[in-house]
Every structure is written in C-alpha cells, then in structure tokens.
PDB file of N, CA and C and ligand atoms in Angstrom:
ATOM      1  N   UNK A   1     100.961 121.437 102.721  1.00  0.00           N
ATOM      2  CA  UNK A   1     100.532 120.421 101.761  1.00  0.00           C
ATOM      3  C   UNK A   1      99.023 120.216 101.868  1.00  0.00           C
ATOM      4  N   UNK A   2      98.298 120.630 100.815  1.00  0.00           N
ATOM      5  CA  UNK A   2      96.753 120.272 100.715  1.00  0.00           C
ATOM      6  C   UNK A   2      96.613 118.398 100.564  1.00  0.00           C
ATOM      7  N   UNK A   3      95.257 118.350 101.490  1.00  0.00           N
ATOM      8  CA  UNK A   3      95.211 116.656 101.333  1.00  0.00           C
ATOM      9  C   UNK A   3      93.505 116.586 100.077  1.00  0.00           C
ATOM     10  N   UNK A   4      93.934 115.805  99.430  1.00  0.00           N
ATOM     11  CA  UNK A   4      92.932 115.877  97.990  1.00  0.00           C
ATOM     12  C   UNK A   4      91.705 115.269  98.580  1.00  0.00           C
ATOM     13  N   UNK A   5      90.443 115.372  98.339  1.00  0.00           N
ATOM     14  CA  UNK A   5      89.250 114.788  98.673  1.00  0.00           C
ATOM     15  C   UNK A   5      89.686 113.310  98.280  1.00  0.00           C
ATOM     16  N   UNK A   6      90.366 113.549  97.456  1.00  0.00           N
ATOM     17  CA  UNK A   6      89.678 111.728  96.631  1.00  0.00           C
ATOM     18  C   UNK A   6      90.779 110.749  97.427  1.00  0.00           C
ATOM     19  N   UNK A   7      91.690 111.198  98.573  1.00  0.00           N
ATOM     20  CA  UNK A   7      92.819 110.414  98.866  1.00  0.00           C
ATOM     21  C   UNK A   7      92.046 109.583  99.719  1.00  0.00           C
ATOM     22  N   UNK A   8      91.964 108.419  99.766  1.00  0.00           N
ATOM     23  CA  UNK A   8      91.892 107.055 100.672  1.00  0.00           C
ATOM     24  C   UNK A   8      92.703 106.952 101.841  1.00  0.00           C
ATOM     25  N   UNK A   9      93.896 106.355 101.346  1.00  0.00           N
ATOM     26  CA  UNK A   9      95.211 106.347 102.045  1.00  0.00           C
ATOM     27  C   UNK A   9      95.622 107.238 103.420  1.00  0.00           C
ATOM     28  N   UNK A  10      95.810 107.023 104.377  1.00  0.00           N
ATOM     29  CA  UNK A  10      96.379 108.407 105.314  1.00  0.00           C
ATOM     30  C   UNK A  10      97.959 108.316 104.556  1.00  0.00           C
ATOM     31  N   UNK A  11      98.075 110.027 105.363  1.00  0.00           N
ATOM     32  CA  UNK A  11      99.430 110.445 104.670  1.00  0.00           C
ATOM     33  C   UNK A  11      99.867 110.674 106.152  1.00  0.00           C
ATOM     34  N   UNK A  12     101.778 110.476 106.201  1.00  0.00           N
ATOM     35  CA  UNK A  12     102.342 110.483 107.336  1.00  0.00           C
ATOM     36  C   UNK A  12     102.654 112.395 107.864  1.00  0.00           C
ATOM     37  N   UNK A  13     102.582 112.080 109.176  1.00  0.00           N
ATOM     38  CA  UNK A  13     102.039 113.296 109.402  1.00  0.00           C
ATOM     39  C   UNK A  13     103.404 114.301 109.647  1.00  0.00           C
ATOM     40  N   UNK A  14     103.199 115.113 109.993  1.00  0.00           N
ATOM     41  CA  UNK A  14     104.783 115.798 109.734  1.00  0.00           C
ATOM     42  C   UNK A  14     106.024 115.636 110.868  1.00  0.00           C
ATOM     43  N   UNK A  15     107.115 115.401 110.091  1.00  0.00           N
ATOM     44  CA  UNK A  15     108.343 114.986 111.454  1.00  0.00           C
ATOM     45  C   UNK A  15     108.566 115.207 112.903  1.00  0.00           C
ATOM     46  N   UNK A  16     108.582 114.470 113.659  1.00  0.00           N
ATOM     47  CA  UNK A  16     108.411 115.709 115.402  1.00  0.00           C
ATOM     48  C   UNK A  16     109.985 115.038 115.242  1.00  0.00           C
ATOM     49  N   UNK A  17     110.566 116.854 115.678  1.00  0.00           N
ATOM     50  CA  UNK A  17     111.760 116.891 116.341  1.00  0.00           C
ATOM     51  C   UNK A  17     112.666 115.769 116.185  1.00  0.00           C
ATOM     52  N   UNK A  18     112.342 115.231 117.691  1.00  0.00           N
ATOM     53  CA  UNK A  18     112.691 114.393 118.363  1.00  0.00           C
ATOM     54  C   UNK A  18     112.106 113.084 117.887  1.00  0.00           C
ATOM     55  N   UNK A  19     112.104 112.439 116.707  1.00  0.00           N
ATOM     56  CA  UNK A  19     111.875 111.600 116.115  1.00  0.00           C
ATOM     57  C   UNK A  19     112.919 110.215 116.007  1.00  0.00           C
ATOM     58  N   UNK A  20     112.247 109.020 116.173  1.00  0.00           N
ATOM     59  CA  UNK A  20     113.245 108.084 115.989  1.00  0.00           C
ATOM     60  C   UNK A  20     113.848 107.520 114.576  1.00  0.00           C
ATOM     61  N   UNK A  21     115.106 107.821 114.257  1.00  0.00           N
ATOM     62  CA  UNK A  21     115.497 107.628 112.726  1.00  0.00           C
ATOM     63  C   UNK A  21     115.575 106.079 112.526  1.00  0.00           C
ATOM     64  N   UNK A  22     115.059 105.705 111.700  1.00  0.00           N
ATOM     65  CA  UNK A  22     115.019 104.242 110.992  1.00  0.00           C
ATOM     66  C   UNK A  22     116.055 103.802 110.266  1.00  0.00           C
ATOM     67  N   UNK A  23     116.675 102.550 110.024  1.00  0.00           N
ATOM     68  CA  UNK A  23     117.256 102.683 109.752  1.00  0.00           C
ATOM     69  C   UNK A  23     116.698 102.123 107.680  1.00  0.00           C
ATOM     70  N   UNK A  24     117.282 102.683 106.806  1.00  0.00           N
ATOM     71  CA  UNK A  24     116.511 101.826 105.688  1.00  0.00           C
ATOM     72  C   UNK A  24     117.622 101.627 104.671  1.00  0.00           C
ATOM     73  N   UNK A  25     117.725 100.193 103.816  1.00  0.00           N
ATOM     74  CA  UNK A  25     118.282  98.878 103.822  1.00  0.00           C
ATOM     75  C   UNK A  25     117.805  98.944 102.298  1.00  0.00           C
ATOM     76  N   UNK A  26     118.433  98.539 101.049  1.00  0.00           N
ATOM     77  CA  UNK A  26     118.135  97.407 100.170  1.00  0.00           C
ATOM     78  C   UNK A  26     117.158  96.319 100.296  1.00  0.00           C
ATOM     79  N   UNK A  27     116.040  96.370  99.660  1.00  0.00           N
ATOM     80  CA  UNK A  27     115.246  95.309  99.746  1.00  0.00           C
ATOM     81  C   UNK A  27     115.878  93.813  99.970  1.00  0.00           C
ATOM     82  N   UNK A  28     115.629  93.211 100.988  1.00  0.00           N
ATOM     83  CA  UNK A  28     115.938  91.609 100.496  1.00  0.00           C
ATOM     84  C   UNK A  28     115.010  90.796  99.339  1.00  0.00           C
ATOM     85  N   UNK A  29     115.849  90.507  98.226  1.00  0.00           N
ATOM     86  CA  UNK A  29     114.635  88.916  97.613  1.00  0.00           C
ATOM     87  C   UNK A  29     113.731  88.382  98.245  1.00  0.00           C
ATOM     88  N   UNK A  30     114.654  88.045  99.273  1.00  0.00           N
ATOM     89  CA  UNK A  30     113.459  87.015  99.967  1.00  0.00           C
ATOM     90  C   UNK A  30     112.522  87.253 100.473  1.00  0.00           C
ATOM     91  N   UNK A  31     112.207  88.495 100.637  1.00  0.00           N
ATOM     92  CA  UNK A  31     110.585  88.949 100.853  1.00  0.00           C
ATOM     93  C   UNK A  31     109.665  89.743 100.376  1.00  0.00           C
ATOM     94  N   UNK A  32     110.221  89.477  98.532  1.00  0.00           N
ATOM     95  CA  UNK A  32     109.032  90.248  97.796  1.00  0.00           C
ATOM     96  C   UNK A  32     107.888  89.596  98.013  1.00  0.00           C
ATOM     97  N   UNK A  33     107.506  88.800  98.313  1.00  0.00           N
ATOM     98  CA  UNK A  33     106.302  87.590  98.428  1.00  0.00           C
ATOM     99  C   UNK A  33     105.351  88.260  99.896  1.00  0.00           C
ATOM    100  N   UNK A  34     105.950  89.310 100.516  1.00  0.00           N
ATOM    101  CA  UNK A  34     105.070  89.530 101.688  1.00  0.00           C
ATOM    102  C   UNK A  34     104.298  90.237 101.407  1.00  0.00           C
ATOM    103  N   UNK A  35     102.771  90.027 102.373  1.00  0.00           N
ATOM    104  CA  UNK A  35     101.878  90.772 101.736  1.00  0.00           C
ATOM    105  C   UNK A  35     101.997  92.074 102.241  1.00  0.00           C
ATOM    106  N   UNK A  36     101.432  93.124 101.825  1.00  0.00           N
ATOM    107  CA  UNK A  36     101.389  94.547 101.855  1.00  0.00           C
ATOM    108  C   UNK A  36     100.153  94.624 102.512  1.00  0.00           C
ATOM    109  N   UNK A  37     100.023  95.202 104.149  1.00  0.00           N
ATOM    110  CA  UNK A  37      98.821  95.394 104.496  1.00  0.00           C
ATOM    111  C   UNK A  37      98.269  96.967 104.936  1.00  0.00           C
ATOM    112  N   UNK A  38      99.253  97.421 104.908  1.00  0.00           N
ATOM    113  CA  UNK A  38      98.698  98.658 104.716  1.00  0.00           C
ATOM    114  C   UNK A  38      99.622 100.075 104.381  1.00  0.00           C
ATOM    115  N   UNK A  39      99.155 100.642 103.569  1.00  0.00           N
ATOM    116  CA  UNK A  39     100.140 101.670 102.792  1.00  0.00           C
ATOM    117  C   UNK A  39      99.476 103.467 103.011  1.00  0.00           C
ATOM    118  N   UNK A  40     100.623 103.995 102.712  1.00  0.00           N
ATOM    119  CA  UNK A  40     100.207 105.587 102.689  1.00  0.00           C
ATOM    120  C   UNK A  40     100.023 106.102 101.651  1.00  0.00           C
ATOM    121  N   UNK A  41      99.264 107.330 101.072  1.00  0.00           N
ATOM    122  CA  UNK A  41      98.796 107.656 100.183  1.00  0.00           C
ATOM    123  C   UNK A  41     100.116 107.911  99.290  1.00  0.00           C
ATOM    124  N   UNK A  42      99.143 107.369  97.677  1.00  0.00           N
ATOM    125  CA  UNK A  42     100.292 107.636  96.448  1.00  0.00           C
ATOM    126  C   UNK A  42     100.239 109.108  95.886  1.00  0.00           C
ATOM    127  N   UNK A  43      99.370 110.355  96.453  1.00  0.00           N
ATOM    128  CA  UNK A  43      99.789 111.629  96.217  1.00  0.00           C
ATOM    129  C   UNK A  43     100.880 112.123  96.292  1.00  0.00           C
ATOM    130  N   UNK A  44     101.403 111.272  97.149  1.00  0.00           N
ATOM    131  CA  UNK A  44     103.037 111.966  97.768  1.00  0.00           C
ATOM    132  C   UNK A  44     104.201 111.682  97.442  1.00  0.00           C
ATOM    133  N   UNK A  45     105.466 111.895  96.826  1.00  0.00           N
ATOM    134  CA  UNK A  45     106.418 111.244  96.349  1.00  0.00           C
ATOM    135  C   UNK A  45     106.767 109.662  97.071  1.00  0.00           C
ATOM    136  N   UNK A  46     106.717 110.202  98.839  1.00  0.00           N
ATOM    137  CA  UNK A  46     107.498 108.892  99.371  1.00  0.00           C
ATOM    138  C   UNK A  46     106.155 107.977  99.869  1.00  0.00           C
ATOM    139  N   UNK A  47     106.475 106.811  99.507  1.00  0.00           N
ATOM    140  CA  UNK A  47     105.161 105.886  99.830  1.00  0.00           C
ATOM    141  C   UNK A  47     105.473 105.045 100.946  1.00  0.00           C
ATOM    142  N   UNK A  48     104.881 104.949 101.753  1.00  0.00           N
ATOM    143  CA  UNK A  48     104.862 103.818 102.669  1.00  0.00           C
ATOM    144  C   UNK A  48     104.231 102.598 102.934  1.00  0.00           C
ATOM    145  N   UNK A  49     104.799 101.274 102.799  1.00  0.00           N
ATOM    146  CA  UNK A  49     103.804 100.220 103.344  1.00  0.00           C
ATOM    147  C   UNK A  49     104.389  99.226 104.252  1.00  0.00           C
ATOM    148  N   UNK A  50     103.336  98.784 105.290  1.00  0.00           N
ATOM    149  CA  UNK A  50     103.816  97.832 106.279  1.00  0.00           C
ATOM    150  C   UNK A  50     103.760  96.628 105.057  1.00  0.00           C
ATOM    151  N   UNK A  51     104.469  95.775 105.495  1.00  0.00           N
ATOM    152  CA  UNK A  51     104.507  94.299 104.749  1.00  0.00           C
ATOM    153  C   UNK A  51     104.929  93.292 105.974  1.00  0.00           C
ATOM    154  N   UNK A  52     103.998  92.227 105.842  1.00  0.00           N
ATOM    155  CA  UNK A  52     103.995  91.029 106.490  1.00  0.00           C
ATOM    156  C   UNK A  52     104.135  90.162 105.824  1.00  0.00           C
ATOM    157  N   UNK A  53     104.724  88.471 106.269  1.00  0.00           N
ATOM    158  CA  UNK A  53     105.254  87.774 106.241  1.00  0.00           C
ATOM    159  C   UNK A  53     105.823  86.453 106.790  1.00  0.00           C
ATOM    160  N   UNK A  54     104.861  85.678 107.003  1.00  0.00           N
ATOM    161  CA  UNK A  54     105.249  84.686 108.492  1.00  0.00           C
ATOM    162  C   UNK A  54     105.202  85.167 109.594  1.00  0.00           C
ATOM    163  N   UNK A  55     105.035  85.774 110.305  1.00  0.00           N
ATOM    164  CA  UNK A  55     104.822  86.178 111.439  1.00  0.00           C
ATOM    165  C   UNK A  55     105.704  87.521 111.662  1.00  0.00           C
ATOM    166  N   UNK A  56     106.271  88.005 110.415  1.00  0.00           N
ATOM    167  CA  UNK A  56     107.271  88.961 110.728  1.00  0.00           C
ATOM    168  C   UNK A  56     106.841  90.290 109.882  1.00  0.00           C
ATOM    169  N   UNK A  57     107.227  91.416 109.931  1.00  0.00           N
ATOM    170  CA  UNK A  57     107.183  92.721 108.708  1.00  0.00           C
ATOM    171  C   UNK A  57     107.847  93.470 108.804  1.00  0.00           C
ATOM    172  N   UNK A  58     108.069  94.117 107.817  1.00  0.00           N
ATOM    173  CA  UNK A  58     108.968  95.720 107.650  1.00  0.00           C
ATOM    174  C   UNK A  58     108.520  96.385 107.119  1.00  0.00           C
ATOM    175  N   UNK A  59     109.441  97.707 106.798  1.00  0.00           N
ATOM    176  CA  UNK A  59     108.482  99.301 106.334  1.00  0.00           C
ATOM    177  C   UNK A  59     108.997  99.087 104.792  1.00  0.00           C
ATOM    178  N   UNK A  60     108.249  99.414 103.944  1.00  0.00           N
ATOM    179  CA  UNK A  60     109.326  99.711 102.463  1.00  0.00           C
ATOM    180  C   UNK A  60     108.810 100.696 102.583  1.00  0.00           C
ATOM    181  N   UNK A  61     109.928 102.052 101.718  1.00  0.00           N
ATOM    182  CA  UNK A  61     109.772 103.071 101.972  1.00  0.00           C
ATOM    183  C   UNK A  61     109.969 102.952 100.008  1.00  0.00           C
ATOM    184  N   UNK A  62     108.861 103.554  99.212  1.00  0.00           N
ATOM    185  CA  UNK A  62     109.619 103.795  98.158  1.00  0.00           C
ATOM    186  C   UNK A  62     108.847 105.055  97.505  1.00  0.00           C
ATOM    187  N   UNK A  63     110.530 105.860  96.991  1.00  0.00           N
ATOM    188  CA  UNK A  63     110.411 107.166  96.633  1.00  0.00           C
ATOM    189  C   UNK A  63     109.923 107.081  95.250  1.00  0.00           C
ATOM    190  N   UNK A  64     109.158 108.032  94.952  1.00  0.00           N
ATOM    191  CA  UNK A  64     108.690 107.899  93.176  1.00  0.00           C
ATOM    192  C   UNK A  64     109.365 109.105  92.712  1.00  0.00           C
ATOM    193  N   UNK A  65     110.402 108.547  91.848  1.00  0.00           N
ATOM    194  CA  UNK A  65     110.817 109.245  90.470  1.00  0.00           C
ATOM    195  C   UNK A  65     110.313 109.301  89.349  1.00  0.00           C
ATOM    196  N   UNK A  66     110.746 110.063  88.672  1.00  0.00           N
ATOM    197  CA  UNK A  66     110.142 110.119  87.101  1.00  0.00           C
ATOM    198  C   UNK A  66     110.673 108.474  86.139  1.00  0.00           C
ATOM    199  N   UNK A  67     111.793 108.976  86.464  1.00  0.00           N
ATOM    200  CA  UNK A  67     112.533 107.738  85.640  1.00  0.00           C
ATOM    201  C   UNK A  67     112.351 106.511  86.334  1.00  0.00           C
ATOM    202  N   UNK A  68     112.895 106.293  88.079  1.00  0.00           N
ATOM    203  CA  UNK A  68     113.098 104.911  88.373  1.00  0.00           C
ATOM    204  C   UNK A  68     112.325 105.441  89.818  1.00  0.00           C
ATOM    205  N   UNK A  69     112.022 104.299  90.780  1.00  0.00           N
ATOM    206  CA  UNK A  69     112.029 104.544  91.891  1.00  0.00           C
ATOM    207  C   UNK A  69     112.554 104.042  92.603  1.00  0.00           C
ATOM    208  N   UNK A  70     112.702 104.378  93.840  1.00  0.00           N
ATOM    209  CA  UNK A  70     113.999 104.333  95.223  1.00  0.00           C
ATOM    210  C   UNK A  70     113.088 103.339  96.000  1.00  0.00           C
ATOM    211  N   UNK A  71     113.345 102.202  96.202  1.00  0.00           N
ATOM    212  CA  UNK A  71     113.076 101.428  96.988  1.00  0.00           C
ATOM    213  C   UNK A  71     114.320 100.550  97.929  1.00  0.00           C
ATOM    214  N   UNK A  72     113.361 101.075  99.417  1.00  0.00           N
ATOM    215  CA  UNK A  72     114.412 100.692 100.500  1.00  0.00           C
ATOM    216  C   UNK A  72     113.032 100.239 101.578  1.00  0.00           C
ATOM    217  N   UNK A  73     114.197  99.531 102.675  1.00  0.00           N
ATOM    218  CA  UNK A  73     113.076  98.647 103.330  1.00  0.00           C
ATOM    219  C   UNK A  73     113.805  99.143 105.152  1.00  0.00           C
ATOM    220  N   UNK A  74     112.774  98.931 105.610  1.00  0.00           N
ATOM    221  CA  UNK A  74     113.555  98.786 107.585  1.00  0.00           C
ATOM    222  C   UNK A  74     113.520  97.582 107.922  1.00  0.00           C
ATOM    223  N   UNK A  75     114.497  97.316 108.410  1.00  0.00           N
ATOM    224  CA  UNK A  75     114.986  96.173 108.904  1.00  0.00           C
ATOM    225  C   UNK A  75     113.443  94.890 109.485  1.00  0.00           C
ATOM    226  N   UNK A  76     113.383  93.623 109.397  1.00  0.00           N
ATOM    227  CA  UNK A  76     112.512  92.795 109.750  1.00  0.00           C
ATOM    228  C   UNK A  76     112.026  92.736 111.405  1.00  0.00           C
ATOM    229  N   UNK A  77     111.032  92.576 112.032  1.00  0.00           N
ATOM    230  CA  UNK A  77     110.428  92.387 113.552  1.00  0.00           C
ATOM    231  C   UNK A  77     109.334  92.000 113.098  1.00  0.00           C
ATOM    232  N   UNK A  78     109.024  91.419 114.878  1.00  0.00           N
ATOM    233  CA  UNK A  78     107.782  90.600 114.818  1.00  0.00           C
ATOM    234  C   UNK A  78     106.837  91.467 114.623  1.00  0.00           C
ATOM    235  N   UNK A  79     105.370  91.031 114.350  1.00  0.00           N
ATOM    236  CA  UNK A  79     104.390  92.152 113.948  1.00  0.00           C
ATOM    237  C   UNK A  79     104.347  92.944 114.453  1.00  0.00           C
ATOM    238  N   UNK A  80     103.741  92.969 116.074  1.00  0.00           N
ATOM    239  CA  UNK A  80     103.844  93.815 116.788  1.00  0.00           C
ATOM    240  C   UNK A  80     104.750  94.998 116.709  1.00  0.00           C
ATOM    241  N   UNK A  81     106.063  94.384 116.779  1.00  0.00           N
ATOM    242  CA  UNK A  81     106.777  95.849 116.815  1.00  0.00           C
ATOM    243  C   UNK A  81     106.583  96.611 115.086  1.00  0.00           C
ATOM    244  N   UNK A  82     106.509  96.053 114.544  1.00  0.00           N
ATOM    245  CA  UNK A  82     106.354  96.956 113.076  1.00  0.00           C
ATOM    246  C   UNK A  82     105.102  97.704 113.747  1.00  0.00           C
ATOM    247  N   UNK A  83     104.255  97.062 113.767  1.00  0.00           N
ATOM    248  CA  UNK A  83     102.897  97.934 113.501  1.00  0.00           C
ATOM    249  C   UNK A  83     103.815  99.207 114.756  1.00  0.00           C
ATOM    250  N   UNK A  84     103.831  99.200 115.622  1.00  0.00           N
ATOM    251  CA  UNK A  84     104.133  99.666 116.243  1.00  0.00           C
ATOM    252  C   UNK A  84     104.921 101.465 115.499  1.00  0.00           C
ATOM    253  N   UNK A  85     105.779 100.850 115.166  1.00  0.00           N
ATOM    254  CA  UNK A  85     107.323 101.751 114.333  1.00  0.00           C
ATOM    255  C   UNK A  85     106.263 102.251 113.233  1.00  0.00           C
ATOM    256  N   UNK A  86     105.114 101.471 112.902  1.00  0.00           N
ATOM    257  CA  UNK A  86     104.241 102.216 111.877  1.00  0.00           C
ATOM    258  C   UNK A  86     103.496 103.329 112.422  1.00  0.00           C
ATOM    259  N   UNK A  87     102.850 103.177 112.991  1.00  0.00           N
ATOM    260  CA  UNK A  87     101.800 104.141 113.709  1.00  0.00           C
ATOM    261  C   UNK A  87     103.069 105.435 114.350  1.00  0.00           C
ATOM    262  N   UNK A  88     104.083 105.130 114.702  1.00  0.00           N
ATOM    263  CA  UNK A  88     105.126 105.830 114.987  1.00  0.00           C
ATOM    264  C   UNK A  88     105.341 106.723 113.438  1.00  0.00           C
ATOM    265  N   UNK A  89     105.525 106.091 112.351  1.00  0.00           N
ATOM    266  CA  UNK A  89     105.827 106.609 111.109  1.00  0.00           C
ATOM    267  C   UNK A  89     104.416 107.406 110.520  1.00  0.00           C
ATOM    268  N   UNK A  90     103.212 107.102 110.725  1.00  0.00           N
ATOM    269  CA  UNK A  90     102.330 107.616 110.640  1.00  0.00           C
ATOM    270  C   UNK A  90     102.100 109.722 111.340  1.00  0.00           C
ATOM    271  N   UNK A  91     102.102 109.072 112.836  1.00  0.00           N
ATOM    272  CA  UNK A  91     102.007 110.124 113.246  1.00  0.00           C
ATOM    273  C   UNK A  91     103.428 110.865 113.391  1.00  0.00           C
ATOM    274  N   UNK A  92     104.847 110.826 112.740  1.00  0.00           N
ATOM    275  CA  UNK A  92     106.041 111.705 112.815  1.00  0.00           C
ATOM    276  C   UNK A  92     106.775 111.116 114.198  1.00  0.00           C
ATOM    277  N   UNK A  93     106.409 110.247 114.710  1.00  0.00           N
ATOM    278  CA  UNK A  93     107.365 110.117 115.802  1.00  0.00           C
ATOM    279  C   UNK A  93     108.471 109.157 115.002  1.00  0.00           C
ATOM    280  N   UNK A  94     108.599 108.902 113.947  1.00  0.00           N
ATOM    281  CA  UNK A  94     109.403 107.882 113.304  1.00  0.00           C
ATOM    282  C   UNK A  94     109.510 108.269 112.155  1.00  0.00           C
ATOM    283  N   UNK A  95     110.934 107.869 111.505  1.00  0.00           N
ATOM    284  CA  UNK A  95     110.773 108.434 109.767  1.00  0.00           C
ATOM    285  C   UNK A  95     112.300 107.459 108.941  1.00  0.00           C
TER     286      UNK A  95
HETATM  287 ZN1   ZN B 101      96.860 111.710  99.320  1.00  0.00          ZN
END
C-alpha cells in the first residue's frame, strides 16, 4: 500500500501475528456526543478514531462503503487504557 504525500493522518500499521483481537460492538447512543481526538487516515477503507468522553473512550472502527458505512465501536475504558489499545491498534499489535 503506497502512503499519499498529502495524508496527515497516520495509517495503522500492518497486523503482527500475534495480535490482540478487539472486541467490536454496535455503537451505543449514548456516546455520539464524545469527542473524537484522534483518527487514522481517510485514504483507507477502515477508519479509526479514539473518542473520549467524561473521563472514559473507545475505538470506532468505521468501514467506508459505497452505499452505507459499517460503524462499530470497542467496548468503553478509562483513558489511559484506550490510548493505550490505540497505539496498540496503530502499530498492529491490536486490531
Ligand atoms: Zn492516507
């Protein structure tokens, strides 16, 4: 996969092995309101963003289709551990 000059965004890096599987969920309502603080590039079908929220966040993972897109979320933790499971999802130790 070529990465485009003009991309901003980092893109997640490729799966290791031995990766920890996530588990991913139906959005809840109750936390479209969290903010989005940091996301992976929109070159790529599957998008990633951490989202926070009171002291809490999760991953939304959403796939871009033509017609609709696939939006799913990982389960809620305190910041820490998201960022955490992020930088994990970043560099392939997580997916
Ligand atoms: Zn990109």
């Amino acid at each position: 996969m070529t990465v485009l000059d003009e991309c901003l965004s980092p893109h997640v890096a490729r799966i290791q092995r031995d990766h920890v599987r996530l588990e991913w969920r139906t959005p809840y309502p109750v936390l479209a309101r969290a903010r989005v603080v940091a996301w992976t590039c929109f070159c790529r079908a599957t998008v990633y963003e951490l989202c926070e929220s009171a002291g809490q966040a999760f991953i939304r993972r959403t796939i871009q289709r033509d017609r609709r897109h696939e939006v799913h979320e990982s389960s809620i933790r305190p910041i820490n551990e998201a960022r955490a499971i992020w930088t994990g999802l970043l560099s392939g130790r997580a997916r």
